[in-house]
XYZ file of N, CA, C and O in Angstrom:
780
model
N 0.884 0.684 39.110
C -0.282 0.161 38.303
C -1.608 0.599 38.829
O -1.722 0.622 40.084
N -2.458 0.608 38.025
C -4.021 0.891 38.559
C -4.773 -0.306 38.227
O -4.689 -1.089 37.307
N -5.372 -0.771 39.434
C -6.317 -1.752 39.367
C -7.721 -1.526 38.662
O -8.398 -0.543 39.248
N -8.154 -2.380 37.795
C -9.576 -2.367 37.571
C -10.151 -3.665 37.419
O -9.895 -4.480 36.612
N -10.932 -4.087 38.489
C -11.472 -5.249 38.724
C -10.418 -6.249 38.932
O -9.512 -6.081 40.020
N -10.173 -7.248 38.226
C -9.140 -8.205 38.461
C -7.963 -7.798 37.416
O -7.056 -8.862 37.377
N -8.005 -6.849 36.844
C -6.811 -6.452 35.916
C -6.160 -5.160 36.504
O -6.601 -4.381 37.129
N -4.919 -5.096 36.069
C -3.955 -4.048 36.211
C -3.699 -3.259 35.042
O -3.372 -3.890 34.039
N -3.543 -2.038 34.990
C -3.111 -1.364 33.812
C -1.935 -0.403 34.235
O -2.035 0.282 35.202
N -0.949 -0.353 33.424
C 0.247 0.470 33.692
C 0.634 1.089 31.997
O 0.641 0.317 31.128
N 1.091 2.267 32.173
C 1.559 2.895 30.863
C 3.041 3.158 31.238
O 3.354 3.753 32.133
N 3.931 2.677 30.283
C 5.330 2.984 30.378
C 5.927 3.405 29.205
O 5.293 3.414 27.917
N 6.916 4.373 29.176
C 7.727 4.799 28.020
C 8.762 3.653 27.613
O 9.449 3.213 28.340
N 8.689 3.325 26.296
C 9.930 2.475 25.887
C 10.256 2.669 24.432
O 9.603 3.311 23.678
N 11.436 2.302 24.162
C 12.166 2.377 22.833
C 11.327 1.796 21.759
O 11.420 0.395 21.893
N 10.746 1.993 20.901
C 10.051 1.326 19.663
C 10.921 0.437 19.039
O 10.559 -0.663 18.878
N 12.289 0.793 18.989
C 13.297 -0.241 18.125
C 13.951 -0.999 19.075
O 14.946 -1.818 18.637
N 13.793 -1.123 20.448
C 14.510 -2.110 21.339
C 13.741 -3.517 20.923
O 12.673 -3.790 20.527
N 14.908 -4.558 20.838
C 14.528 -5.825 20.344
C 13.506 -6.443 21.267
O 12.748 -7.173 20.715
N 13.419 -6.437 22.415
C 12.569 -7.197 23.354
C 12.347 -6.330 24.608
O 13.074 -5.837 25.094
N 11.138 -6.559 25.137
C 10.801 -5.913 26.382
C 10.485 -7.170 27.534
O 9.620 -7.955 27.165
N 11.082 -7.302 28.436
C 10.871 -8.428 29.299
C 10.495 -7.891 30.835
O 11.429 -7.710 31.693
N 9.359 -7.361 30.883
C 9.117 -6.823 32.274
C 9.017 -7.580 33.443
O 8.566 -8.705 33.248
N 9.311 -6.979 34.589
C 9.380 -7.820 35.935
C 8.279 -7.161 36.755
O 7.855 -5.901 36.592
N 7.257 -8.096 37.249
C 6.378 -7.167 38.338
C 6.817 -7.288 39.740
O 7.414 -8.315 40.139
N 6.783 -6.320 40.444
C 7.205 -6.248 41.785
C 5.784 -5.924 42.456
O 5.337 -4.810 42.344
N 5.362 -6.740 43.208
C 4.006 -6.853 44.036
C 4.468 -6.548 45.462
O 5.095 -7.306 46.152
N 4.044 -5.323 46.139
C 4.297 -5.078 47.449
C 2.901 -5.112 48.120
O 1.840 -4.451 47.771
N 3.050 -5.904 49.240
C 1.729 -5.937 50.092
C 2.297 -6.047 51.604
O 2.896 -7.052 51.864
N 1.650 -5.007 52.403
C 2.188 -4.902 53.758
C 3.809 -4.977 53.724
O 4.234 -3.913 52.975
N 4.553 -5.607 54.313
C 5.912 -5.548 54.398
C 6.677 -6.580 53.428
O 7.700 -6.671 53.431
N 5.797 -7.266 52.646
C 6.251 -8.336 51.694
C 6.343 -7.754 50.325
O 5.388 -7.004 49.902
N 7.452 -8.079 49.539
C 7.801 -7.788 48.372
C 7.996 -8.998 47.464
O 8.916 -9.789 47.915
N 7.229 -9.118 46.292
C 7.355 -10.327 45.736
C 7.636 -9.884 44.101
O 7.016 -9.092 43.481
N 8.649 -10.451 43.496
C 9.116 -10.232 42.210
C 8.804 -11.180 41.337
O 9.009 -12.449 41.598
N 8.205 -10.959 40.125
C 7.645 -12.114 39.299
C 7.853 -11.686 37.893
O 7.672 -10.549 37.321
N 8.498 -12.730 37.112
C 8.625 -12.601 35.584
C 7.473 -13.304 34.861
O 7.368 -14.436 35.036
N 6.756 -12.543 34.219
C 5.579 -13.067 33.738
C 5.701 -13.004 32.135
O 5.653 -12.037 31.441
N 5.844 -14.356 31.490
C 5.946 -14.505 30.332
C 4.954 -13.942 29.292
O 5.221 -13.609 28.159
N 3.710 -13.691 29.814
C 2.620 -13.242 28.803
C 2.847 -11.890 28.615
O 2.176 -11.155 27.809
N 3.789 -11.228 29.464
C 3.804 -9.520 29.326
C 5.195 -9.478 28.531
O 5.228 -8.170 27.857
N 5.668 -10.412 27.989
C 7.061 -10.325 27.070
C 6.500 -9.832 25.670
O 5.565 -10.360 25.201
N 7.168 -8.904 25.153
C 7.003 -8.274 23.854
C 8.319 -8.237 22.870
O 9.354 -7.811 23.456
N 8.271 -9.175 22.164
C 9.479 -9.501 21.309
C 9.977 -8.454 20.409
O 11.036 -8.122 20.414
N 9.188 -7.669 19.766
C 9.507 -6.576 18.914
C 8.263 -5.702 18.984
O 7.456 -5.764 18.406
N 8.654 -4.540 19.614
C 7.639 -3.502 19.786
C 7.330 -2.775 18.653
O 6.370 -2.232 18.369
N 8.324 -2.551 17.667
C 8.127 -1.869 16.471
C 6.936 -2.693 15.816
O 6.081 -1.877 15.122
N 6.966 -3.971 15.672
C 5.901 -4.730 14.990
C 4.638 -4.476 15.548
O 3.687 -4.914 15.100
N 4.631 -4.076 16.818
C 3.328 -3.866 17.579
C 2.667 -2.561 17.077
O 1.544 -2.533 17.366
N 3.516 -1.584 17.046
C 2.889 -0.338 16.621
C 2.882 0.237 15.200
O 2.143 1.058 14.868
N 3.699 -0.406 14.267
C 3.841 -0.231 12.886
C 2.819 -1.058 12.264
O 2.943 -2.446 12.383
N 2.198 -0.741 11.141
C 1.444 -1.743 10.221
C 2.643 -2.528 9.616
O 3.731 -1.889 9.283
N 2.461 -3.719 9.213
C 3.409 -4.326 8.333
C 3.395 -4.107 6.964
O 2.313 -3.855 6.396
N 4.388 -3.705 6.358
C 4.522 -3.196 4.988
C 5.717 -3.845 4.277
O 6.944 -3.883 4.861
N 5.164 -4.578 3.175
C 6.246 -5.225 2.311
C 6.291 -4.373 1.070
O 5.241 -4.248 0.395
N 7.437 -4.288 0.479
C 7.519 -3.415 -0.793
C 8.648 -4.376 -1.604
O 9.756 -4.555 -1.162
N 8.099 -4.812 -2.860
C 8.896 -5.720 -3.779
C 9.131 -5.139 -5.137
O 8.166 -4.297 -5.548
N 10.199 -5.372 -5.750
C 10.322 -4.926 -7.136
C 10.273 -6.309 -7.914
O 10.806 -7.273 -7.853
N 9.270 -6.467 -8.526
C 8.885 -7.584 -9.491
C 9.180 -7.068 -10.977
O 8.639 -6.363 -11.726
N 10.498 -7.725 -11.122
C 11.134 -7.339 -12.435
C 12.568 -7.543 -12.535
O 12.978 -8.503 -11.809
N 13.179 -6.904 -13.435
C 14.549 -7.230 -13.629
C 15.526 -6.027 -13.909
O 14.916 -5.202 -14.589
N 16.588 -6.032 -13.295
C 17.555 -4.993 -13.578
C 18.648 -5.681 -14.299
O 19.198 -6.856 -13.828
N 19.207 -5.202 -15.314
C 20.382 -5.704 -16.171
C 21.070 -4.573 -16.782
O 20.728 -3.690 -17.312
N 22.191 -5.003 -16.858
C 23.340 -4.014 -17.343
C 23.535 -4.316 -18.933
O 23.244 -5.404 -19.467
N 23.682 -3.026 -19.484
C 24.107 -3.013 -21.087
C 25.486 -2.612 -20.992
O 26.261 -2.492 -19.968
N 26.179 -2.288 -22.131
C 27.496 -1.678 -22.167
C 27.713 -0.634 -21.439
O 28.698 -0.605 -20.488
N 26.936 0.367 -21.424
C 27.020 1.753 -20.681
C 25.991 1.860 -19.775
O 26.000 3.144 -19.094
N 25.026 1.142 -19.526
C 23.835 1.447 -18.948
C 23.289 0.383 -17.916
O 23.784 -0.689 -18.056
N 22.592 0.782 -16.861
C 21.767 -0.278 -16.215
C 20.400 0.055 -16.210
O 19.763 1.173 -16.134
N 19.690 -0.962 -16.624
C 18.311 -0.877 -17.030
C 17.350 -1.597 -15.940
O 17.625 -2.764 -15.480
N 16.450 -0.848 -15.393
C 15.471 -1.443 -14.219
C 14.084 -1.384 -15.044
O 13.745 -0.255 -15.261
N 13.562 -2.317 -15.110
C 12.135 -2.477 -15.589
C 11.349 -3.408 -14.931
O 11.734 -4.526 -14.600
N 10.020 -3.142 -14.498
C 9.175 -4.100 -13.899
C 8.231 -3.370 -12.998
O 7.821 -2.161 -13.525
N 7.835 -3.909 -12.002
C 6.615 -3.220 -11.136
C 7.101 -3.298 -9.666
O 7.461 -4.157 -9.196
N 6.802 -2.138 -9.102
C 6.948 -2.208 -7.530
C 5.689 -2.387 -6.955
O 4.527 -1.643 -7.462
N 5.548 -3.257 -6.016
C 4.193 -3.738 -5.492
C 4.410 -3.424 -4.058
O 5.619 -3.697 -3.444
N 3.212 -3.259 -3.127
C 3.309 -3.282 -1.861
C 2.053 -4.135 -1.266
O 0.982 -4.461 -1.903
N 2.391 -4.493 0.050
C 1.362 -5.224 0.814
C 1.331 -4.682 2.170
O 2.425 -4.617 2.797
N 0.166 -4.480 2.635
C 0.342 -3.796 4.083
C -0.969 -4.566 4.783
O -1.983 -4.623 4.221
N -0.548 -4.720 6.121
C -1.793 -5.190 7.036
C -1.458 -4.535 8.263
O -0.323 -4.236 8.789
N -2.516 -4.358 9.291
C -2.342 -3.463 10.334
C -1.634 -4.520 11.445
O -1.880 -5.634 11.497
N -1.198 -3.781 12.280
C -0.402 -4.628 13.650
C -1.569 -5.337 14.192
O -2.718 -4.766 14.394
N -1.378 -6.384 14.893
C -2.422 -7.102 15.428
C -2.924 -6.785 16.867
O -3.953 -6.769 17.171
N -1.854 -6.109 17.573
C -2.299 -5.791 19.002
C -2.403 -4.202 19.266
O -2.896 -3.957 20.262
N -1.981 -3.352 18.467
C -2.103 -2.043 18.775
C -3.445 -1.231 18.660
O -4.158 -1.681 17.408
N -3.890 -0.573 19.583
C -5.150 0.140 19.440
C -5.149 1.454 18.678
O -5.961 1.857 18.085
N -3.830 1.966 18.823
C -3.419 3.200 17.916
C -2.116 3.018 17.177
O -1.180 3.556 17.687
N -2.199 2.420 16.263
C -1.030 2.068 15.383
C -0.487 3.397 14.717
O -1.183 4.265 14.392
N 0.831 3.435 14.505
C 1.434 4.486 13.865
C 0.997 4.358 12.238
O 0.665 3.196 11.836
N 1.121 5.511 11.520
C 0.484 5.314 10.173
C 1.629 5.912 9.142
O 2.550 6.607 9.603
N 1.574 5.259 8.016
C 2.391 5.646 6.746
C 1.579 6.642 6.100
O 0.570 6.647 5.835
N 2.379 7.716 5.729
C 1.766 9.054 5.191
C 2.029 9.271 3.742
O 1.463 9.966 3.080
N 3.074 8.599 3.252
C 3.399 8.894 1.840
C 4.801 7.964 1.362
O 5.316 7.559 2.224
N 4.852 7.885 0.071
C 6.050 7.214 -0.406
C 6.650 7.752 -1.630
O 6.242 8.906 -2.172
N 8.125 7.792 -1.745
C 8.741 8.230 -2.691
C 9.709 7.131 -3.566
O 10.273 6.245 -2.717
N 9.789 7.178 -4.712
C 10.754 6.567 -5.428
C 12.158 7.234 -5.529
O 12.135 8.604 -5.890
N 13.374 6.601 -5.170
C 14.531 7.338 -5.043
C 15.579 6.403 -5.964
O 15.616 5.259 -5.629
N 16.113 6.855 -7.078
C 17.070 6.252 -7.831
C 18.384 7.206 -7.629
O 18.342 8.523 -7.874
N 19.461 6.534 -7.302
C 20.790 7.191 -7.033
C 21.713 6.629 -7.766
O 21.892 5.277 -7.998
N 22.849 7.301 -8.169
C 24.117 6.874 -8.765
C 25.166 7.399 -7.783
O 25.330 8.483 -7.747
N 25.742 6.596 -6.842
C 26.661 6.918 -5.843
C 25.836 7.696 -4.917
O 24.839 7.378 -4.519
N 26.456 9.011 -4.872
C 25.542 9.871 -4.011
C 24.782 10.930 -4.853
O 24.096 11.872 -4.385
N 24.750 10.793 -6.339
C 23.916 11.719 -7.000
C 22.383 11.171 -7.182
O 22.401 10.007 -7.671
N 21.444 11.908 -7.001
C 19.981 11.482 -7.179
C 19.874 11.793 -8.733
O 19.897 12.749 -9.241
N 19.316 10.678 -9.162
C 18.919 10.472 -10.595
C 17.389 10.820 -10.704
O 16.945 11.455 -11.627
N 16.714 10.261 -9.796
C 15.084 10.405 -9.631
C 14.701 10.455 -8.403
O 15.131 9.666 -7.564
N 13.732 11.229 -7.959
C 13.195 11.315 -6.647
C 11.652 11.895 -6.827
O 11.534 13.085 -7.203
N 10.574 11.019 -6.773
C 9.379 11.235 -7.001
C 8.532 10.761 -6.309
O 8.766 9.541 -5.815
N 7.337 11.408 -5.964
C 6.414 10.837 -5.021
C 5.579 9.588 -5.852
O 5.336 9.692 -7.053
N 5.217 8.595 -5.260
C 4.528 7.500 -5.687
C 3.527 7.168 -4.934
O 3.575 7.251 -3.499
N 2.421 6.522 -5.308
C 1.353 5.868 -4.553
C 1.937 4.482 -4.228
O 2.012 3.658 -4.990
N 1.960 4.138 -3.029
C 2.470 2.647 -2.528
C 1.581 1.957 -1.742
O 1.821 0.589 -1.460
N 0.342 2.423 -1.367
C -0.382 1.821 -0.432
C -1.596 1.152 -1.023
O -1.893 1.520 -2.437
N -2.070 0.389 -0.311
C -3.479 -0.103 -0.726
C -3.243 -1.000 -2.090
O -4.098 -0.819 -3.089
N -2.236 -1.768 -2.001
C -1.921 -2.834 -3.210
C -1.645 -1.904 -4.545
O -1.906 -2.623 -5.574
N -1.103 -0.559 -4.229
C -0.850 0.025 -5.539
C 0.270 -0.620 -6.329
O 1.158 -1.172 -5.611
N 0.410 -0.409 -7.511
C 1.395 -0.895 -8.390
C 2.024 0.213 -9.249
O 1.292 1.138 -9.779
N 3.388 0.259 -9.174
C 3.989 1.338 -9.789
C 4.863 0.881 -10.699
O 5.953 0.006 -10.519
N 4.744 1.092 -12.222
C 5.655 0.590 -13.423
C 6.832 1.336 -13.404
O 6.601 2.635 -13.363
N 7.947 0.744 -13.468
C 9.203 1.415 -13.645
C 9.860 0.867 -14.952
O 9.895 -0.328 -14.991
N 10.475 1.729 -15.446
C 11.225 1.576 -17.060
C 12.281 2.496 -16.785
O 12.123 3.740 -17.429
N 13.650 2.360 -16.353
C 14.576 3.496 -16.169
C 15.731 2.765 -17.157
O 16.295 1.519 -16.832
N 16.644 3.735 -17.717
C 17.879 3.440 -18.228
C 18.926 4.407 -17.646
O 18.833 5.599 -17.866
N 19.668 3.886 -16.908
C 20.696 4.856 -15.944
C 22.086 4.539 -16.574
O 22.719 3.378 -16.478
N 22.753 5.761 -17.113
C 24.180 5.658 -17.502
C 25.105 5.384 -16.219
O 24.928 5.923 -15.159
N 25.950 4.346 -16.420
C 26.879 4.025 -15.363
C 28.438 3.867 -16.052
O 28.540 3.258 -17.103
N 29.211 4.703 -15.038
C 30.580 4.499 -15.651
C 31.180 3.179 -14.658
O 30.698 2.753 -13.745
N 32.456 2.835 -15.052
C 33.034 1.695 -14.148
C 33.141 2.269 -12.714
O 33.573 3.285 -12.495
N 32.843 1.360 -11.780
C 32.950 1.802 -10.479
C 31.830 2.329 -9.940
O 31.685 2.506 -8.615
N 31.027 2.706 -10.856
C 29.620 3.447 -10.087
C 28.681 2.431 -9.683
O 28.507 1.316 -10.344
N 27.830 2.947 -8.642
C 26.782 2.040 -8.056
C 25.549 2.762 -8.167
O 25.290 3.990 -7.835
N 24.491 1.873 -8.742
C 23.067 2.476 -9.010
C 22.112 1.775 -7.896
O 22.321 0.552 -7.791
N 21.406 2.438 -7.061
C 20.708 1.985 -6.101
C 19.006 2.528 -6.333
O 18.986 3.604 -6.895
N 18.164 1.550 -6.259
C 16.908 1.894 -6.174
C 16.050 1.656 -4.893
O 16.240 0.399 -4.352
N 15.542 2.545 -4.404
C 14.923 2.538 -3.156
C 13.399 3.219 -3.090
O 13.221 4.022 -3.890
N 12.736 2.608 -2.114
C 11.443 3.403 -1.836
C 11.423 3.742 -0.503
O 11.744 3.297 0.503
N 11.139 5.152 -0.292
C 11.097 5.843 0.926
C 9.873 5.960 1.478
O 9.048 6.777 0.780
N 9.416 5.569 2.416
C 8.037 5.673 3.225
C 8.160 6.620 4.181
O 8.898 6.171 5.230
N 7.331 7.598 4.614
C 7.302 8.435 5.625
C 6.183 7.985 6.456
O 5.274 7.691 5.986
N 6.389 8.262 7.876
C 5.219 8.016 8.885
C 4.793 9.207 9.619
O 5.481 10.190 9.317
N 3.783 9.161 10.374
C 3.221 10.295 10.914
C 3.969 10.870 12.142
O 3.522 11.827 12.699
N 5.162 10.251 12.328
C 5.931 10.814 13.313
C 7.321 11.244 12.659
O 8.429 11.475 13.492
N 7.224 11.389 11.496
C 8.443 11.962 10.614
C 9.550 11.127 10.469
O 10.666 11.555 10.252
N 9.436 9.757 10.691
C 10.635 8.896 10.380
C 10.394 8.542 8.931
O 9.416 8.339 8.487
N 11.581 8.043 8.476
C 11.598 7.611 7.064
C 12.133 6.207 7.011
O 13.166 5.788 7.641
N 11.141 5.356 6.308
C 11.535 3.876 6.209
C 12.085 3.744 4.746
O 11.327 3.872 3.815
N 13.413 3.282 4.653
C 13.930 3.068 3.387
C 14.157 1.571 3.042
O 14.790 0.833 3.680
N 13.251 1.257 1.910
C 13.327 -0.031 1.394
C 14.248 -0.041 0.139
O 14.040 0.544 -0.895
N 15.573 -0.827 0.376
C 16.288 -1.102 -0.714
C 15.869 -2.195 -1.732
O 15.784 -3.244 -1.086
N 15.514 -1.710 -2.774
C 14.932 -2.893 -3.637
C 15.796 -3.208 -4.795
O 15.678 -4.390 -5.197
N 16.916 -2.620 -5.169
C 17.815 -3.148 -6.358
C 19.073 -2.414 -6.069
O 19.090 -1.208 -5.899
N 20.239 -2.826 -6.425
C 21.396 -2.211 -6.339
C 22.423 -2.939 -7.289
O 22.240 -4.044 -7.435
N 23.244 -2.255 -7.965
C 24.268 -2.795 -8.976
C 25.478 -1.916 -9.258
O 25.225 -0.652 -9.181
N 26.502 -2.631 -8.968
C 27.899 -1.817 -9.188
C 28.388 -2.248 -10.571
O 28.342 -3.605 -10.718
N 28.818 -1.375 -11.533
C 29.583 -1.824 -12.804
C 30.913 -1.892 -12.411
O 31.700 -0.868 -12.060
N 31.620 -2.991 -12.680
C 32.908 -3.190 -12.731
C 33.226 -4.019 -13.994
O 32.934 -5.161 -14.404
N 34.152 -3.233 -14.707
C 34.630 -3.981 -15.987
C 35.908 -4.580 -15.555
O 37.044 -4.070 -15.162
N 36.012 -5.840 -15.908
C 37.019 -6.725 -15.368
C 37.991 -6.813 -16.444
O 37.860 -7.355 -17.605
N 39.254 -6.310 -16.273
C 40.291 -6.318 -17.519
C 40.780 -7.877 -17.197
O 40.806 -8.504 -16.186
N 41.069 -8.543 -18.294
C 41.526 -9.653 -18.496
C 40.666 -10.953 -18.069
O 40.878 -12.022 -17.967
N 39.248 -10.522 -17.974
C 38.265 -11.594 -17.603
C 37.666 -11.877 -18.797
O 36.832 -11.174 -19.361
N 38.086 -12.996 -19.430
C 37.596 -13.310 -20.883
C 36.633 -14.520 -20.731
O 36.902 -15.403 -20.039
N 35.608 -14.287 -21.735
C 34.779 -15.306 -21.815
C 35.224 -16.387 -22.820
O 36.413 -16.113 -23.369
N 34.645 -17.403 -23.138
C 35.024 -18.554 -23.962
C 35.289 -17.997 -25.579
O 36.119 -18.381 -26.191
N 34.500 -17.034 -25.846
C 34.646 -16.488 -27.230
C 35.715 -15.494 -27.274
O 35.941 -14.689 -28.315
N 36.566 -14.994 -26.272
C 37.601 -14.106 -26.147
C 37.087 -12.672 -25.710
O 38.002 -11.717 -25.733
N 35.787 -12.387 -25.647
C 35.365 -10.935 -25.206
C 35.501 -10.750 -23.702
O 35.553 -11.764 -22.867
N 35.765 -9.433 -23.424
C 35.880 -9.130 -21.823
C 34.405 -9.114 -21.298
O 33.502 -8.675 -21.709
N 34.302 -9.856 -20.266
C 33.051 -9.917 -19.598
C 32.861 -9.012 -18.267
O 34.068 -8.456 -17.812
N 31.721 -8.426 -18.023
C 31.473 -7.547 -17.061
C 31.145 -8.308 -15.776
O 30.198 -9.263 -15.633
N 31.619 -7.940 -14.536
C 31.443 -8.660 -13.521
C 30.308 -7.788 -12.838
O 30.275 -6.598 -12.827
N 29.288 -8.533 -12.345
C 28.259 -7.930 -11.618
C 28.329 -8.327 -10.109
O 28.285 -9.353 -9.712
N 28.313 -7.074 -9.215
C 28.245 -7.137 -7.750
C 27.162 -6.792 -7.174
O 26.557 -5.573 -7.528
N 26.253 -7.784 -6.662
C 24.906 -7.530 -5.992
C 25.024 -7.417 -4.657
O 24.768 -8.616 -4.094
N 25.166 -6.647 -3.813
C 24.910 -6.663 -2.342
C 23.538 -7.103 -2.109
O 22.672 -7.097 -2.986
N 23.192 -7.718 -0.869
C 21.946 -8.122 -0.538
C 20.854 -6.851 -0.717
O 21.233 -5.783 -0.091
N 19.763 -7.081 -1.175
C 18.630 -6.144 -1.408
C 17.551 -6.696 -0.261
O 17.474 -7.615 0.240
N 16.525 -5.905 -0.417
C 15.210 -6.068 0.400
C 15.785 -5.999 1.963
O 15.593 -6.827 2.536
N 16.130 -4.739 1.910
C 16.678 -4.277 3.338
C 15.787 -2.976 3.792
O 15.705 -2.138 2.873
N 15.644 -3.050 4.985
C 14.735 -1.983 5.669
C 15.596 -1.061 6.600
O 16.215 -1.830 7.442
N 15.757 -0.006 6.394
C 16.347 1.069 7.320
C 15.414 2.201 7.747
O 14.880 2.840 6.905
N 15.500 2.326 8.913
C 14.505 3.507 9.481
C 15.458 4.660 9.988
O 16.342 4.548 10.966
N 14.999 5.950 9.508
C 15.906 7.052 9.859
C 15.104 8.159 10.583
O 14.019 8.265 10.400
N 15.596 8.802 11.623
C 15.176 10.005 12.250
C 14.986 11.027 11.189
O 15.663 11.144 10.136
N 14.256 12.234 11.566
C 14.075 13.404 10.728
C 15.491 14.055 10.386
O 15.638 14.495 9.532
N 16.380 13.853 11.480
C 17.814 14.309 10.980
C 18.630 13.481 10.599
O 20.021 13.758 10.588
N 18.248 12.257 10.054
C 19.225 11.296 9.187
C 19.855 10.332 10.152
O 20.909 9.676 9.718
N 19.535 10.138 11.425
C 20.193 9.070 12.439
C 19.532 7.877 12.073
O 18.333 7.682 12.148
N 20.338 6.776 11.810
C 19.990 5.580 11.783
C 19.175 4.900 13.008
O 20.061 4.907 14.068
N 18.132 4.515 13.000
C 17.539 3.957 14.175
C 17.245 2.557 14.196
O 17.241 1.890 15.298
N 17.036 1.906 13.089
C 16.890 0.456 12.887
C 17.209 0.095 11.561
O 17.103 0.660 10.448
N 17.654 -1.121 11.465
C 18.071 -1.793 10.188
C 17.622 -3.272 10.329
O 17.598 -3.900 11.282
N 17.086 -3.993 9.171
C 16.559 -5.213 9.198
C 16.652 -5.845 7.930
O 16.299 -5.052 6.818
N 17.091 -7.051 7.771
C 17.117 -7.793 6.540
C 15.661 -8.370 6.251
O 15.145 -8.838 7.189
N 15.052 -8.109 5.113
C 13.661 -8.476 4.769
C 13.510 -9.799 4.226
O 14.566 -10.177 3.574
């Protein structure tokens, strides 16, 4: 560490996605060595210290019809800078991605920052067993991709699943949405978080 008046400065390399940093100080003076755990140096989540906070939500409704899945509403975002970082990482662009299973249905650039609103009105054909996902992918200035899962739907036609009027009902399976995954430029999952 370097001493500046009554303060000490140290630069260390750390994993942005590590859950917590709990540094110990080792103070050497003459022949004495003292180890100290200083709670004020504890960093619970380094990612939140270097990335601006970004929330992306789908305000609207996805609903199935006989052969399609309809998504309509508004995608909105909210962003605020990190509290402690003097040189935060930056988000550089956003994309809307709609997929059916592994097939891309729509992939287009959208403006997602500064309280931008993006209107969505899509009708996606789905066969039994297919899954439709709606995500917003945000790229940052170190080429990582932040995948925000906003909606997902799997069409399952249940045989012998009868309603009171005798019609076959469709079962809706909705895994948890509002999930963030961060990927490296070569597609390696670096971080996942339930939002």
